[in-house]
Tab-separated table of C-alpha atoms in Angstrom:
chain	number	residue	atom	x	y	z
A	1	MET	CA	36.639	28.751	58.998
A	2	LEU	CA	34.038	28.180	56.287
A	3	GLU	CA	32.870	25.030	58.028
A	4	GLN	CA	32.426	26.877	61.284
A	5	TRP	CA	30.514	29.635	59.582
A	6	LYS	CA	28.303	27.107	57.841
A	7	SER	CA	27.462	25.271	61.031
A	8	TRP	CA	26.714	28.558	62.755
A	9	LEU	CA	24.383	29.478	59.900
A	10	THR	CA	22.537	26.191	60.025
A	11	ARG	CA	22.018	26.546	63.737
A	12	LYS	CA	20.723	30.101	63.389
A	13	LEU	CA	18.466	29.433	60.444
A	14	THR	CA	17.239	26.118	61.865
A	15	VAL	CA	17.757	24.393	58.549
A	16	PRO	CA	18.469	20.644	58.527
A	17	GLU	CA	22.220	20.142	58.613
A	18	ASP	CA	22.424	17.908	55.516
A	19	VAL	CA	21.047	20.602	53.251
A	20	ILE	CA	23.946	22.987	53.650
A	21	ILE	CA	26.846	20.895	54.745
A	22	ASP	CA	27.701	17.428	53.562
A	23	THR	CA	26.394	15.770	56.652
A	24	PRO	CA	25.272	12.236	55.887
A	25	ARG	CA	21.612	11.451	56.118
A	26	LEU	CA	20.655	7.885	56.856
A	27	THR	CA	17.212	6.485	56.282
A	28	MET	CA	16.605	2.985	57.508
A	29	VAL	CA	13.524	1.002	56.696
A	30	GLY	CA	13.105	-1.875	59.104
A	31	GLN	CA	16.177	-3.973	59.338
A	32	HIS	CA	16.625	-4.576	55.629
A	33	HIS	CA	17.035	-1.289	53.817
A	34	LEU	CA	19.362	1.579	54.448
A	35	LEU	CA	19.567	4.678	52.336
A	36	VAL	CA	22.707	6.752	52.808
A	37	GLU	CA	22.753	10.227	51.307
A	38	ASN	CA	25.810	12.479	51.025
A	39	HIS	CA	28.362	9.677	51.076
A	40	HIS	CA	31.844	10.216	49.757
A	41	GLY	CA	32.589	6.831	48.314
A	42	VAL	CA	32.935	3.226	49.349
A	43	ARG	CA	35.954	2.395	51.458
A	44	SER	CA	35.402	-1.341	51.565
A	45	PHE	CA	32.568	-3.618	50.761
A	46	PHE	CA	31.993	-7.153	51.930
A	47	GLU	CA	28.962	-9.341	52.481
A	48	ASP	CA	28.951	-8.694	56.227
A	49	ARG	CA	30.575	-5.266	56.469
A	50	ILE	CA	30.427	-2.044	54.517
A	51	GLU	CA	32.596	0.967	55.209
A	52	LEU	CA	31.700	4.289	53.651
A	53	HIS	CA	33.450	7.635	53.599
A	54	VAL	CA	31.251	10.339	55.080
A	55	LEU	CA	32.396	13.885	55.720
A	56	ASP	CA	35.568	13.470	57.773
A	57	LYS	CA	34.517	10.198	59.340
A	58	GLU	CA	33.747	6.656	58.344
A	59	LEU	CA	30.413	4.950	58.544
A	60	ILE	CA	30.628	1.247	59.341
A	61	ILE	CA	27.634	-0.930	58.741
A	62	LYS	CA	27.698	-4.497	59.968
A	63	GLY	CA	25.281	-7.251	59.174
A	64	GLU	CA	24.724	-10.090	56.717
A	65	GLN	CA	24.078	-10.656	53.032
A	66	PHE	CA	24.775	-7.106	51.966
A	67	ILE	CA	24.032	-5.932	48.469
A	68	ILE	CA	24.393	-2.364	47.229
A	69	LYS	CA	21.097	-2.120	45.458
A	70	LYS	CA	21.805	1.219	43.768
A	71	ILE	CA	24.699	3.584	43.876
A	72	TYR	CA	24.679	7.188	42.658
A	73	PRO	CA	27.345	9.876	43.153
A	74	GLU	CA	25.701	11.084	46.381
A	75	GLU	CA	23.330	8.372	47.353
A	76	LEU	CA	23.382	4.660	47.927
A	77	LEU	CA	20.883	2.027	48.937
A	78	ILE	CA	21.987	-0.993	50.910
A	79	GLU	CA	19.945	-4.138	51.158
A	80	GLY	CA	20.595	-6.914	53.615
A	81	ILE	CA	20.229	-7.674	57.282
A	82	ILE	CA	21.588	-4.668	59.133
A	83	GLU	CA	22.764	-5.307	62.649
A	84	GLU	CA	24.945	-2.416	63.561
A	85	ILE	CA	25.752	1.085	62.335
A	86	ALA	CA	28.718	2.917	63.782
A	87	TYR	CA	30.893	5.989	63.168
A	88	LYS	CA	34.645	5.759	63.334
A	89	ASP	CA	37.020	8.682	63.217
A	90	SER	CA	39.443	7.770	60.485
A	91	ARG	CA	41.896	10.601	61.388
A	92	LYS	CA	42.130	9.465	65.003
A	93	GLU	CA	43.115	5.993	63.899
A	94	GLY	CA	45.570	7.308	61.384
A	95	GLY	CA	43.520	6.106	58.421
A	96	ILE	CA	44.385	3.265	56.129
A	97	ASN	CA	43.910	5.455	53.103
A	98	GLY	CA	46.093	8.118	54.516
B	1	MET	CA	17.486	-10.727	43.345
B	2	GLY	CA	20.327	-11.213	40.902
B	3	GLU	CA	18.094	-11.380	37.839
B	4	HIS	CA	17.604	-7.842	36.627
B	5	LYS	CA	14.618	-6.239	35.015
B	6	GLY	CA	16.193	-3.764	32.614
B	7	TRP	CA	16.166	-4.645	28.956
B	8	ARG	CA	19.650	-3.322	28.366
B	9	SER	CA	21.021	-4.162	31.765
B	10	VAL	CA	24.212	-6.215	31.714
B	11	ARG	CA	25.848	-8.093	34.595
B	12	ILE	CA	29.544	-7.341	35.065
B	13	ARG	CA	32.128	-9.123	37.213
B	14	VAL	CA	35.135	-7.117	38.333
B	15	ALA	CA	38.141	-8.733	39.975
B	16	GLY	CA	41.202	-7.069	41.488
B	17	GLU	CA	42.905	-5.945	44.626
B	18	ARG	CA	40.937	-2.710	45.125
B	19	VAL	CA	37.510	-3.328	43.668
B	20	GLU	CA	36.030	-0.590	45.893
B	21	ASP	CA	38.149	1.947	44.030
B	22	ALA	CA	36.663	0.772	40.778
B	23	VAL	CA	33.179	1.341	42.189
B	24	ASN	CA	34.191	4.783	43.468
B	25	GLU	CA	35.601	5.701	40.060
B	26	CYS	CA	32.362	4.665	38.445
B	27	ILE	CA	30.180	6.837	40.629
B	28	ARG	CA	32.580	9.709	40.189
B	29	CYS	CA	31.973	9.462	36.439
B	30	SER	CA	28.236	9.173	37.176
B	31	LEU	CA	27.797	5.648	35.926
B	32	VAL	CA	24.815	4.133	37.632
B	33	LEU	CA	25.563	0.759	39.172
B	34	ALA	CA	23.005	-1.520	40.686
B	35	ASP	CA	22.877	-4.740	42.695
B	36	ILE	CA	26.506	-4.695	43.747
B	37	LYS	CA	27.291	-8.046	45.329
B	38	ARG	CA	30.484	-9.373	46.839
B	39	ILE	CA	31.418	-12.743	45.379
B	40	ASP	CA	34.709	-13.267	47.221
B	41	SER	CA	37.538	-11.169	48.593
B	42	ARG	CA	38.797	-10.187	45.133
B	43	CYS	CA	35.616	-10.067	43.184
B	44	VAL	CA	32.353	-8.083	42.949
B	45	GLU	CA	29.452	-8.338	40.592
B	46	PHE	CA	27.083	-5.586	39.524
B	47	SER	CA	24.602	-4.576	36.857
B	48	THR	CA	24.871	-1.587	34.568
B	49	THR	CA	23.575	-0.495	31.204
B	50	SER	CA	25.279	-2.030	28.188
B	51	SER	CA	25.850	1.400	26.604
B	52	SER	CA	28.326	2.347	29.321
B	53	LEU	CA	30.470	-0.763	28.854
B	54	SER	CA	33.348	0.842	26.969
B	55	MET	CA	33.685	3.655	29.511
B	56	LEU	CA	33.454	1.167	32.341
B	57	GLU	CA	36.232	-0.956	30.915
B	58	LYS	CA	38.549	2.018	30.744
B	59	LEU	CA	37.822	3.022	34.346
B	60	VAL	CA	38.262	-0.506	35.658
B	61	ASN	CA	41.585	-0.920	33.867
B	62	ASN	CA	42.774	2.416	35.294
B	63	VAL	CA	42.500	1.147	38.874
B	64	GLY	CA	44.165	-2.113	37.946
B	65	CYS	CA	41.221	-4.466	37.955
B	66	ASP	CA	39.922	-6.944	35.402
B	67	MET	CA	36.429	-6.968	34.070
B	68	GLU	CA	34.303	-9.612	32.436
B	69	VAL	CA	30.695	-9.832	31.406
B	70	ALA	CA	28.923	-12.345	33.611
B	71	SER	CA	25.677	-12.325	31.674
B	72	PRO	CA	24.878	-10.168	28.671
B	73	SER	CA	21.814	-7.968	28.528
B	74	LYS	CA	18.529	-9.299	27.251
B	75	ALA	CA	18.875	-7.142	24.165
B	76	ASP	CA	22.272	-8.648	23.373
B	77	ARG	CA	20.993	-12.134	24.011
B	78	MET	CA	18.080	-11.410	21.681
B	79	LYS	CA	20.499	-10.243	19.034
B	80	THR	CA	22.499	-13.454	19.179
B	81	VAL	CA	19.339	-15.554	19.072
B	82	VAL	CA	18.055	-13.597	16.099
B	83	SER	CA	21.367	-13.777	14.258
B	84	ARG	CA	21.514	-17.508	14.867
B	85	ARG	CA	17.941	-17.900	13.627
B	86	VAL	CA	18.216	-15.450	10.735
B	87	GLY	CA	18.301	-18.212	8.164
B	88	MET	CA	15.197	-19.738	9.668
B	89	ALA	CA	13.358	-16.407	9.657
B	90	ALA	CA	14.424	-15.674	6.080
B	91	GLY	CA	13.343	-19.134	5.031
B	92	LEU	CA	9.959	-18.642	6.617
B	93	GLY	CA	9.578	-15.305	4.882
B	94	ILE	CA	10.588	-16.732	1.530
B	95	PHE	CA	8.210	-19.624	2.019
B	96	VAL	CA	5.249	-17.329	2.690
B	97	LEU	CA	6.237	-15.144	-0.249
B	98	THR	CA	6.566	-18.148	-2.556
B	99	LEU	CA	3.228	-19.483	-1.407
B	100	PHE	CA	1.682	-16.094	-2.056
B	101	LEU	CA	3.240	-15.806	-5.503
B	102	LEU	CA	2.300	-19.334	-6.466
B	103	SER	CA	-1.259	-18.778	-5.355
B	104	LYS	CA	-1.361	-15.632	-7.471
B	105	MET	CA	-0.155	-17.413	-10.569
B	106	ILE	CA	-2.384	-18.617	-13.344
B	107	TRP	CA	-2.178	-22.377	-13.413
B	108	ASN	CA	-4.791	-23.238	-15.938
B	109	VAL	CA	-6.592	-21.574	-18.815
B	110	ASP	CA	-9.612	-23.489	-19.959
B	111	ILE	CA	-11.608	-22.517	-23.031
B	112	GLN	CA	-14.930	-24.192	-23.591
B	113	GLY	CA	-17.418	-24.020	-26.382
B	114	ALA	CA	-15.109	-22.656	-29.062
B	115	SER	CA	-14.210	-24.306	-32.333
B	116	PRO	CA	-10.510	-25.191	-32.670
B	117	PRO	CA	-9.543	-22.214	-34.887
B	118	LEU	CA	-11.391	-19.806	-32.627
B	119	GLU	CA	-9.842	-21.402	-29.583
B	120	LYS	CA	-6.407	-20.887	-31.120
B	121	GLU	CA	-7.144	-17.255	-31.829
B	122	LEU	CA	-8.523	-16.711	-28.375
B	123	GLU	CA	-5.443	-18.304	-26.880
B	124	LYS	CA	-3.242	-16.038	-28.916
B	125	HIS	CA	-5.111	-12.959	-27.713
B	126	LEU	CA	-5.003	-14.174	-24.136
B	127	GLU	CA	-1.303	-14.798	-24.325
B	128	GLU	CA	-0.756	-11.248	-25.501
B	129	MET	CA	-2.636	-10.040	-22.462
B	130	GLY	CA	-0.595	-12.308	-20.219
B	131	VAL	CA	-3.283	-14.849	-19.475
B	132	LYS	CA	-1.334	-18.055	-19.829
B	133	PRO	CA	-0.234	-20.783	-17.472
B	134	GLY	CA	2.667	-19.363	-15.521
B	135	GLY	CA	1.540	-15.757	-15.719
B	136	PHE	CA	0.735	-13.697	-12.683
B	137	GLN	CA	-2.788	-12.693	-11.858
B	138	PHE	CA	-1.816	-9.228	-10.738
B	139	LEU	CA	-0.252	-8.457	-14.104
B	140	VAL	CA	-3.501	-9.235	-15.841
B	141	PRO	CA	-6.428	-6.823	-16.063
B	142	ASP	CA	-9.339	-7.783	-13.873
B	143	VAL	CA	-12.041	-10.176	-14.988
B	144	ASP	CA	-14.561	-7.624	-16.220
B	145	THR	CA	-12.016	-5.668	-18.247
B	146	LEU	CA	-10.626	-8.866	-19.692
B	147	GLN	CA	-14.080	-9.948	-20.735
B	148	THR	CA	-14.905	-6.721	-22.538
B	149	MET	CA	-11.470	-6.561	-24.158
B	150	LEU	CA	-11.809	-10.094	-25.482
B	151	MET	CA	-15.281	-9.501	-26.804
B	152	GLU	CA	-14.082	-6.435	-28.633
B	153	GLU	CA	-10.990	-8.025	-30.085
B	154	VAL	CA	-12.047	-11.532	-30.963
B	155	GLU	CA	-14.470	-11.590	-33.830
B	156	GLY	CA	-16.972	-14.309	-34.448
B	157	THR	CA	-18.190	-14.607	-30.891
B	158	THR	CA	-21.435	-13.361	-29.439
B	159	TRP	CA	-20.401	-13.677	-25.884
B	160	ILE	CA	-17.384	-14.666	-23.840
B	161	GLY	CA	-17.955	-15.537	-20.224
B	162	LEU	CA	-15.032	-15.566	-17.861
B	163	HIS	CA	-14.875	-17.172	-14.449
B	164	GLN	CA	-11.940	-17.239	-12.182
B	165	HIS	CA	-11.746	-20.274	-9.954
B	166	GLY	CA	-8.790	-19.693	-7.694
B	167	THR	CA	-5.778	-20.090	-9.936
B	168	SER	CA	-7.574	-21.170	-13.080
B	169	PHE	CA	-9.397	-19.086	-15.645
B	170	GLU	CA	-12.380	-20.606	-17.372
B	171	PHE	CA	-13.699	-19.160	-20.571
B	172	GLU	CA	-17.075	-19.964	-21.940
B	173	VAL	CA	-17.530	-18.966	-25.536
B	174	ALA	CA	-20.797	-18.635	-27.363
B	175	GLU	CA	-19.935	-18.678	-31.034
B	176	GLN	CA	-21.742	-16.550	-33.486
B	177	SER	CA	-23.597	-18.682	-35.956
B	178	LEU	CA	-24.556	-16.647	-38.971
B	179	PRO	CA	-27.347	-18.021	-41.106
B	180	ASP	CA	-26.099	-19.030	-44.526
B	181	GLU	CA	-26.955	-16.632	-47.284
B	182	THR	CA	-29.724	-18.250	-49.229
B	183	ASP	CA	-28.909	-18.456	-52.860
B	184	ASN	CA	-32.471	-18.667	-53.947
B	185	PRO	CA	-34.510	-16.103	-52.101
B	186	SER	CA	-38.247	-16.520	-52.091
B	187	PRO	CA	-40.206	-14.258	-54.463
B	188	ARG	CA	-40.126	-10.680	-53.309
B	189	HIS	CA	-40.152	-7.056	-54.309
B	190	LEU	CA	-37.664	-4.456	-53.270
B	191	THR	CA	-39.326	-1.376	-51.837
B	192	ALA	CA	-38.087	1.897	-50.393
B	193	SER	CA	-37.439	1.967	-46.684
B	194	LYS	CA	-37.576	5.742	-46.448
B	195	THR	CA	-38.207	8.880	-48.413
B	196	ALA	CA	-35.271	9.517	-50.753
B	197	VAL	CA	-34.116	10.617	-54.165
B	198	ILE	CA	-32.756	7.716	-56.157
B	199	GLN	CA	-29.091	8.149	-57.002
B	200	ARG	CA	-28.232	4.785	-58.392
B	201	ILE	CA	-30.325	1.759	-59.209
B	202	PHE	CA	-29.143	-1.582	-60.381
B	203	ALA	CA	-31.338	-4.602	-60.641
B	204	GLU	CA	-29.600	-7.924	-60.382
B	205	LYS	CA	-32.861	-9.783	-60.564
B	206	GLY	CA	-36.255	-8.312	-61.214
B	207	LYS	CA	-37.419	-5.254	-63.061
B	208	PRO	CA	-36.563	-1.743	-61.962
B	209	VAL	CA	-39.630	0.489	-61.857
B	210	VAL	CA	-38.046	3.750	-60.798
B	211	GLN	CA	-35.349	5.866	-62.390
B	212	LYS	CA	-32.480	7.942	-61.223
B	213	ASN	CA	-33.347	11.298	-59.629
B	214	GLU	CA	-36.853	10.150	-58.892
B	215	LEU	CA	-38.351	10.886	-55.489
B	216	VAL	CA	-39.630	7.841	-53.664
B	217	HIS	CA	-41.494	7.533	-50.401
B	218	GLU	CA	-41.452	4.796	-47.858
B	219	GLY	CA	-43.005	1.634	-49.205
B	220	ASP	CA	-42.770	2.589	-52.869
B	221	LEU	CA	-41.855	-0.192	-55.244
B	222	LEU	CA	-38.285	0.022	-56.519
B	223	ILE	CA	-37.503	-3.286	-58.155
B	224	SER	CA	-40.417	-5.484	-59.005
B	225	GLY	CA	-40.240	-9.211	-58.495
B	226	TYR	CA	-42.484	-9.935	-61.439
B	227	ILE	CA	-40.685	-10.535	-64.691
B	228	GLY	CA	-42.107	-11.380	-68.091
B	229	GLU	CA	-45.181	-10.135	-69.836
B	230	GLY	CA	-48.757	-11.294	-69.760
B	231	GLU	CA	-49.080	-15.049	-69.472
B	232	GLU	CA	-45.417	-15.642	-68.812
B	233	THR	CA	-45.236	-13.456	-65.779
B	234	GLU	CA	-43.106	-15.083	-63.138
B	235	ALA	CA	-42.372	-14.092	-59.566
B	236	VAL	CA	-38.716	-14.062	-58.613
B	237	GLY	CA	-36.797	-12.865	-55.632
B	238	ALA	CA	-35.762	-9.404	-56.677
B	239	ALA	CA	-32.227	-8.449	-55.862
B	240	GLY	CA	-30.085	-5.447	-56.594
B	241	GLU	CA	-28.777	-2.221	-55.237
B	242	VAL	CA	-30.704	0.947	-54.754
B	243	TRP	CA	-28.885	3.952	-53.394
B	244	GLY	CA	-30.811	7.052	-52.509
B	245	GLU	CA	-30.130	10.473	-51.114
B	246	THR	CA	-31.781	10.992	-47.755
B	247	TRP	CA	-31.891	13.921	-45.346
B	248	TYR	CA	-31.437	14.110	-41.629
B	249	LYS	CA	-31.816	16.892	-39.167
B	250	VAL	CA	-29.727	16.520	-36.040
B	251	THR	CA	-30.024	18.703	-32.992
B	252	VAL	CA	-27.145	18.708	-30.535
B	253	SER	CA	-26.638	20.887	-27.512
B	254	LEU	CA	-23.537	21.087	-25.366
B	255	PRO	CA	-22.814	23.186	-22.301
B	256	ARG	CA	-20.579	26.126	-23.103
B	257	GLU	CA	-18.367	25.721	-20.077
B	258	ARG	CA	-17.200	22.191	-19.979
B	259	LEU	CA	-14.683	20.766	-17.650
B	260	GLN	CA	-12.701	18.135	-19.359
B	261	GLU	CA	-10.663	15.676	-17.399
B	262	THR	CA	-7.728	14.130	-19.122
B	263	LEU	CA	-5.025	11.824	-17.912
B	264	THR	CA	-1.610	13.120	-18.755
B	265	GLY	CA	-0.082	9.662	-18.869
B	266	LYS	CA	2.250	10.203	-15.962
B	267	GLU	CA	1.743	7.745	-13.177
B	268	ALA	CA	3.341	6.583	-9.987
B	269	SER	CA	2.757	3.460	-8.005
B	270	THR	CA	2.973	2.581	-4.356
B	271	PHE	CA	3.474	-0.960	-3.224
B	272	ARG	CA	2.821	-1.858	0.338
B	273	LEU	CA	2.269	-4.850	2.494
B	274	GLN	CA	-0.490	-4.737	5.038
B	275	ALA	CA	-0.330	-7.048	7.999
B	276	PHE	CA	-3.126	-6.857	10.558
B	277	GLN	CA	-3.614	-3.099	10.876
B	278	LEU	CA	-0.053	-2.153	10.039
B	279	ASN	CA	1.208	-0.851	6.751
B	280	PHE	CA	4.665	-1.640	5.459
B	281	PRO	CA	5.526	0.457	2.434
B	282	ILE	CA	7.814	-1.371	0.051
B	283	TRP	CA	8.172	0.883	-2.939
B	284	GLY	CA	7.047	4.339	-4.015
B	285	PHE	CA	6.797	6.325	-0.813
B	286	GLN	CA	6.057	9.732	-2.267
B	287	ALA	CA	3.696	8.604	-4.959
B	288	ASP	CA	0.601	10.235	-3.484
B	289	GLY	CA	2.126	13.691	-3.218
B	290	GLN	CA	3.696	13.692	-6.629
B	291	PHE	CA	0.781	15.103	-8.590
B	292	THR	CA	-1.501	17.950	-7.690
B	293	ASP	CA	-4.509	16.102	-9.010
B	294	HIS	CA	-4.731	12.400	-9.524
B	295	VAL	CA	-6.963	9.441	-10.088
B	296	LEU	CA	-6.331	6.621	-7.695
B	297	ASN	CA	-6.498	3.026	-8.769
B	298	GLN	CA	-6.233	0.588	-5.903
B	299	LYS	CA	-5.701	-3.105	-6.065
B	300	GLU	CA	-5.487	-5.543	-3.239
B	301	TYR	CA	-4.126	-9.030	-3.379
B	302	ARG	CA	-4.903	-11.219	-0.464
B	303	LEU	CA	-3.758	-14.692	0.212
B	304	SER	CA	-6.636	-16.938	1.047
B	305	ALA	CA	-7.112	-20.585	1.661
B	306	TRP	CA	-10.335	-22.492	2.254
B	307	ASN	CA	-12.450	-19.344	2.337
B	308	ARG	CA	-10.318	-17.811	5.025
B	309	SER	CA	-8.055	-14.950	4.207
B	310	PHE	CA	-4.713	-14.354	5.803
B	311	PRO	CA	-4.369	-11.184	7.833
B	312	PHE	CA	-1.936	-9.689	5.387
B	313	SER	CA	-2.368	-8.410	1.897
B	314	PHE	CA	-0.388	-6.806	-0.849
B	315	HIS	CA	-1.559	-3.434	-2.079
B	316	ILE	CA	-0.736	-1.678	-5.296
B	317	GLU	CA	-1.892	1.891	-5.568
B	318	LYS	CA	-1.567	3.538	-8.917
B	319	TYR	CA	-1.710	7.301	-9.050
B	320	LYS	CA	-2.412	8.750	-12.460
B	321	GLU	CA	-1.991	12.429	-13.032
B	322	ARG	CA	-5.181	14.164	-14.050
B	323	ARG	CA	-5.571	17.519	-15.700
B	324	THR	CA	-8.832	19.335	-15.741
B	325	THR	CA	-9.252	21.885	-18.471
B	326	SER	CA	-12.260	23.999	-19.234
B	327	GLN	CA	-13.282	24.071	-22.837
B	328	ASN	CA	-13.073	27.558	-24.262
B	329	THR	CA	-15.806	29.051	-26.404
B	330	LYS	CA	-13.809	29.159	-29.600
B	331	ASP	CA	-13.789	25.512	-30.408
B	332	ILE	CA	-17.112	24.729	-28.771
B	333	ILE	CA	-18.794	25.006	-32.171
B	334	SER	CA	-16.466	22.500	-33.725
B	335	GLN	CA	-16.872	20.292	-30.669
B	336	THR	CA	-20.625	20.408	-31.053
B	337	LYS	CA	-20.304	19.697	-34.740
B	338	LYS	CA	-18.128	16.738	-33.980
B	339	ALA	CA	-20.694	15.485	-31.492
B	340	ALA	CA	-23.395	15.784	-34.165
B	341	ASN	CA	-21.227	13.858	-36.613
B	342	THR	CA	-20.631	11.126	-34.098
B	343	LYS	CA	-24.339	10.922	-33.398
B	344	MET	CA	-25.016	10.636	-37.099
B	345	ASN	CA	-22.395	7.970	-37.683
B	346	HIS	CA	-23.787	5.897	-34.868
B	347	TYR	CA	-27.223	6.091	-36.323
B	348	LEU	CA	-26.337	5.320	-39.952
B	349	PRO	CA	-25.493	1.857	-41.224
B	350	GLU	CA	-21.846	1.267	-41.967
B	351	ASP	CA	-21.998	1.521	-45.747
B	352	ALA	CA	-23.864	4.821	-45.758
B	353	ARG	CA	-21.904	7.954	-46.581
B	354	ILE	CA	-22.507	11.546	-45.570
B	355	MET	CA	-22.505	13.638	-48.732
B	356	SER	CA	-22.722	17.079	-47.209
B	357	GLU	CA	-23.505	18.783	-43.942
B	358	LYS	CA	-24.832	22.214	-43.211
B	359	ILE	CA	-25.432	24.187	-40.042
B	360	LEU	CA	-29.077	25.180	-40.071
B	361	HIS	CA	-29.223	26.957	-36.803
B	362	GLU	CA	-26.781	27.967	-34.113
B	363	ASP	CA	-27.887	29.203	-30.755
B	364	ALA	CA	-25.984	29.991	-27.581
B	365	ARG	CA	-28.247	30.572	-24.645
B	366	ASN	CA	-28.189	29.887	-20.883
B	367	GLY	CA	-24.607	28.721	-21.097
B	368	LYS	CA	-25.466	26.116	-23.689
B	369	VAL	CA	-24.685	25.870	-27.364
B	370	LYS	CA	-27.465	24.434	-29.477
B	371	LEU	CA	-26.709	23.378	-33.006
B	372	VAL	CA	-29.130	22.132	-35.641
B	373	MET	CA	-27.360	20.317	-38.457
B	374	HIS	CA	-28.660	19.141	-41.769
B	375	TYR	CA	-27.103	16.114	-43.409
B	376	LYS	CA	-27.373	14.802	-46.924
B	377	VAL	CA	-26.678	11.111	-46.854
B	378	LEU	CA	-26.220	8.505	-49.531
B	379	GLU	CA	-27.528	5.192	-48.309
B	380	ASP	CA	-29.038	1.920	-49.267
B	381	ILE	CA	-32.782	2.405	-49.131
B	382	LYS	CA	-34.048	-0.953	-50.266
B	383	SER	CA	-36.152	-3.206	-48.116
B	384	GLU	CA	-37.667	-6.560	-48.935
B	385	THR	CA	-41.374	-7.163	-49.341
B	386	PRO	CA	-42.336	-10.764	-50.000
B	387	ILE	CA	-44.766	-11.603	-52.772
B	388	ILE	CA	-47.520	-13.790	-51.402
B	389	GLN	CA	-48.168	-16.388	-54.070
B	390	GLY	CA	-51.658	-17.154	-55.232
B	391	GLU	CA	-52.908	-13.633	-54.911
């Protein structure tokens, strides 16, 4: 209910979505830097694959030589060679974390 | 990319089944992690500040992971290096200090130009003042003071010159050579040196020509050098004592309001080491604020070698409490009188004696006190006039 009301409000007020709701905001600089804002934690982290919790989904970043350059409660900066970014619905798959 | 810039940044390695949970826990507790790198399937490495280590350890243990420090922070590494080298640093410091102290010691006291007994006496005086081999230069008054003190204290010298060559003190003594009293003075008369009333006359040799209570003027004959009558007249060197009463008028004026500065005797010292432009206080931090009014006495000791001085020096600042009092009018008269007495005593020879004093005139005008004093003095009034033979 609250979520619906929030999304209605953002549409009406033409405010960027990430300001009001926890929508992730991704800023990618070239192929090597990716800044993810409004993340909800790291699900798994490997050199070639990073999975992050975002909102009710999962953000999967694939590539090579990943390093998390900085991590703050709501923001994280990934460095490496980014090849692929994808969303995956964790609820549809049943979720490993439950 | 692994090497981190932060001074206090420390590299941590965390191993366990769910290392991601450990990272999540950390950000939940707002610990800032940086440069997170996967080492293998069970292990990650990251940098954080060394101050958050204890909290981090607790969090990591909570999620069932192990933690170890992969490389300590630069600050920690510095600490270990310093603690390992502390003996070296202390040794270096002690060496410099010893060098400084040794260079500020007196190694040699050389006295030239004095006869052995005088040299002994001089040495004794010097030792009392601390000028002896093994003494410290900064415990000894400076060269000029030393020179004046010695000249005042040691009798039988006309002049004592003092040079300081590095760590040795060189004294040059010019001994007083008094002419021997001649037993047989050449023929002479004794005459009056100033106008006086004779009080006492005693002729050792010669014939007195004046009597007690007689007024004599300058140049008058007192004891004649001619003895014998008529043909047997002989010229001898007259000798004896002639004491006469003389008079002096002394005028002294002193300002009525006089600020007098006295040292109360309380003092405080500050010791500090100056290196380049930096000051390192060692002792006596509040010395300068201790007294409302003070006289500052500064001394600087600098280590120098081959005409080059080291960029550090040792400073001793001595603060002496000063009290300024204004002289009140009541005792200004006695003060002025005292000043007149002092003036008189300076002027008179040592064996003269003031018989009486009288204030002739007292005047206070324009903030000044003017005093005219009259003195009656008993003094030796004889002077020698040679008899030129064959007259």
